[in-house]
Amino acid sequence: MGIVHRGRSRSGREVAVTAVSVRSGKQLWQTPTSLEQPGGVTPAPGSRVVHLSSASARVAALDAARGTPLWETLPRARWVNAESEVLPQVLPNKGALVVTMPSGDVFTLDPAHPERTSVSG
């Protein structure tokens, strides 16, 4: 069963994620999040979770089958230009999430412990 997930801004600041069946075109669920200016919605291979990120480097995880929010992180970057044509992206890689930002910054996140932050040094 093919499903397409899409994040979309509503009312300027809030993002709704929608899941649509490829076969029928029917909307399966729609879930609002508190993320702003979304990037793409990325399914995690081998799991039932989709991830998305925002311009301020917030990351959210949703249950792919029902759209239930699992977690959202706090901002990790300053707000970027709302007119930017480059969108933030979450890329699953070997159990971690790699987040790329419009500024060119990249960071990783452990989806099992999203509240943890990287330590420099």
mmCIF file of C-alpha atoms in Angstrom:
data_model
loop_
_atom_site.group_PDB
_atom_site.id
_atom_site.type_symbol
_atom_site.label_atom_id
_atom_site.label_comp_id
_atom_site.label_asym_id
_atom_site.label_seq_id
_atom_site.Cartn_x
_atom_site.Cartn_y
_atom_site.Cartn_z
ATOM 1 C CA MET A 1 0.000 0.000 0.000
ATOM 2 C CA GLY A 2 1.642 3.251 -1.120
ATOM 3 C CA ILE A 3 1.224 6.337 1.025
ATOM 4 C CA VAL A 4 2.382 9.870 0.336
ATOM 5 C CA HIS A 5 3.081 12.140 3.327
ATOM 6 C CA ARG A 6 3.161 15.910 2.964
ATOM 7 C CA GLY A 7 3.828 18.753 5.379
ATOM 8 C CA ARG A 8 2.152 22.039 4.632
ATOM 9 C CA SER A 9 1.951 25.415 6.355
ATOM 10 C CA ARG A 10 -1.453 26.487 7.582
ATOM 11 C CA SER A 11 -2.081 30.028 8.795
ATOM 12 C CA GLY A 12 1.567 30.997 8.444
ATOM 13 C CA ARG A 13 2.987 29.275 11.540
ATOM 14 C CA GLU A 14 1.298 25.915 12.026
ATOM 15 C CA VAL A 15 2.112 22.867 9.916
ATOM 16 C CA ALA A 16 -0.302 20.071 9.106
ATOM 17 C CA VAL A 17 1.003 16.709 7.910
ATOM 18 C CA THR A 18 -1.284 14.779 5.588
ATOM 19 C CA ALA A 19 -1.128 11.126 4.527
ATOM 20 C CA VAL A 20 -2.791 10.168 1.229
ATOM 21 C CA SER A 21 -3.259 6.719 -0.306
ATOM 22 C CA VAL A 22 -1.501 6.480 -3.668
ATOM 23 C CA ARG A 23 -3.986 3.904 -4.898
ATOM 24 C CA SER A 24 -7.270 5.660 -4.027
ATOM 25 C CA GLY A 25 -6.189 9.291 -3.612
ATOM 26 C CA LYS A 26 -8.088 9.264 -0.311
ATOM 27 C CA GLN A 27 -6.790 11.265 2.626
ATOM 28 C CA LEU A 28 -5.953 8.792 5.402
ATOM 29 C CA TRP A 29 -5.207 11.313 8.149
ATOM 30 C CA GLN A 30 -4.162 14.888 8.791
ATOM 31 C CA THR A 31 -2.329 16.015 11.931
ATOM 32 C CA PRO A 32 -1.412 19.561 12.970
ATOM 33 C CA THR A 33 2.005 20.187 14.517
ATOM 34 C CA SER A 34 3.519 23.300 16.052
ATOM 35 C CA LEU A 35 6.422 23.325 13.567
ATOM 36 C CA GLU A 36 6.810 26.350 11.320
ATOM 37 C CA GLN A 37 7.938 26.514 7.688
ATOM 38 C CA PRO A 38 8.209 22.757 7.052
ATOM 39 C CA GLY A 39 10.576 20.783 4.905
ATOM 40 C CA GLY A 40 9.786 17.412 3.410
ATOM 41 C CA VAL A 41 8.168 14.591 5.349
ATOM 42 C CA THR A 42 10.450 11.552 5.441
ATOM 43 C CA PRO A 43 9.362 7.989 6.291
ATOM 44 C CA ALA A 44 11.944 6.095 8.363
ATOM 45 C CA PRO A 45 12.807 2.815 6.590
ATOM 46 C CA GLY A 46 11.893 -0.268 8.596
ATOM 47 C CA SER A 47 9.748 1.667 11.073
ATOM 48 C CA ARG A 48 6.282 3.120 11.231
ATOM 49 C CA VAL A 49 7.403 6.687 11.825
ATOM 50 C CA VAL A 50 7.617 9.765 9.617
ATOM 51 C CA HIS A 51 9.830 12.753 10.439
ATOM 52 C CA LEU A 52 9.807 16.390 9.398
ATOM 53 C CA SER A 53 11.811 19.451 10.325
ATOM 54 C CA SER A 54 11.259 23.184 10.421
ATOM 55 C CA ALA A 55 13.268 26.263 9.496
ATOM 56 C CA SER A 56 14.281 26.691 13.150
ATOM 57 C CA ALA A 57 15.676 23.115 13.197
ATOM 58 C CA ARG A 58 12.806 21.668 15.186
ATOM 59 C CA VAL A 59 12.144 18.022 14.356
ATOM 60 C CA ALA A 60 8.897 16.096 14.803
ATOM 61 C CA ALA A 61 8.018 12.398 14.634
ATOM 62 C CA LEU A 62 4.547 11.081 13.809
ATOM 63 C CA ASP A 63 3.115 7.571 13.724
ATOM 64 C CA ALA A 64 2.896 6.838 9.986
ATOM 65 C CA ALA A 65 -0.292 4.759 10.238
ATOM 66 C CA ARG A 66 -2.423 7.136 12.300
ATOM 67 C CA GLY A 67 -0.616 10.476 12.348
ATOM 68 C CA THR A 68 -0.339 10.469 16.123
ATOM 69 C CA PRO A 69 2.405 12.878 17.279
ATOM 70 C CA LEU A 70 5.227 10.981 18.999
ATOM 71 C CA TRP A 71 7.587 13.868 19.843
ATOM 72 C CA GLU A 72 8.793 17.321 18.796
ATOM 73 C CA THR A 73 12.102 18.961 19.655
ATOM 74 C CA LEU A 74 12.858 22.519 20.669
ATOM 75 C CA PRO A 75 14.449 24.908 18.123
ATOM 76 C CA ARG A 76 18.165 24.418 17.444
ATOM 77 C CA ALA A 77 18.683 27.310 15.031
ATOM 78 C CA ARG A 78 17.585 30.865 14.584
ATOM 79 C CA TRP A 79 14.647 31.582 12.323
ATOM 80 C CA VAL A 80 15.627 31.778 8.655
ATOM 81 C CA ASN A 81 14.207 33.811 5.810
ATOM 82 C CA ALA A 82 10.636 32.714 5.128
ATOM 83 C CA GLU A 83 11.266 33.239 1.406
ATOM 84 C CA SER A 84 14.096 30.668 1.286
ATOM 85 C CA GLU A 85 13.731 28.229 -1.587
ATOM 86 C CA VAL A 86 15.806 25.619 0.248
ATOM 87 C CA LEU A 87 13.804 23.550 2.718
ATOM 88 C CA PRO A 88 15.011 21.720 5.835
ATOM 89 C CA GLN A 89 15.197 17.947 5.448
ATOM 90 C CA VAL A 90 15.395 14.917 7.757
ATOM 91 C CA LEU A 91 17.314 11.918 6.421
ATOM 92 C CA PRO A 92 17.338 8.617 8.352
ATOM 93 C CA ASN A 93 20.823 7.057 8.428
ATOM 94 C CA LYS A 94 21.859 3.946 10.399
ATOM 95 C CA GLY A 95 19.405 4.554 13.247
ATOM 96 C CA ALA A 96 20.101 8.288 13.497
ATOM 97 C CA LEU A 97 18.413 11.256 11.877
ATOM 98 C CA VAL A 98 20.559 13.641 9.843
ATOM 99 C CA VAL A 99 18.962 17.080 9.602
ATOM 100 C CA THR A 100 20.064 19.477 6.873
ATOM 101 C CA MET A 101 19.179 23.154 7.175
ATOM 102 C CA PRO A 102 18.728 25.917 4.569
ATOM 103 C CA SER A 103 21.754 27.667 6.127
ATOM 104 C CA GLY A 104 23.936 24.686 5.203
ATOM 105 C CA ASP A 105 24.157 23.512 8.817
ATOM 106 C CA VAL A 106 23.832 19.778 9.435
ATOM 107 C CA PHE A 107 23.207 17.991 12.738
ATOM 108 C CA THR A 108 22.290 14.505 13.881
ATOM 109 C CA LEU A 109 19.584 13.415 16.254
ATOM 110 C CA ASP A 110 18.954 10.142 18.078
ATOM 111 C CA PRO A 111 15.240 9.420 17.518
ATOM 112 C CA ALA A 112 15.150 7.327 20.710
ATOM 113 C CA HIS A 113 16.324 10.377 22.718
ATOM 114 C CA PRO A 114 15.352 13.498 20.727
ATOM 115 C CA GLU A 115 15.761 15.771 23.756
ATOM 116 C CA ARG A 116 19.509 15.153 23.884
ATOM 117 C CA THR A 117 21.761 17.661 22.157
ATOM 118 C CA SER A 118 25.201 17.249 20.636
ATOM 119 C CA VAL A 119 28.224 18.044 22.756
ATOM 120 C CA SER A 120 31.142 19.796 21.094
ATOM 121 C CA GLY A 121 34.692 18.858 21.819
#
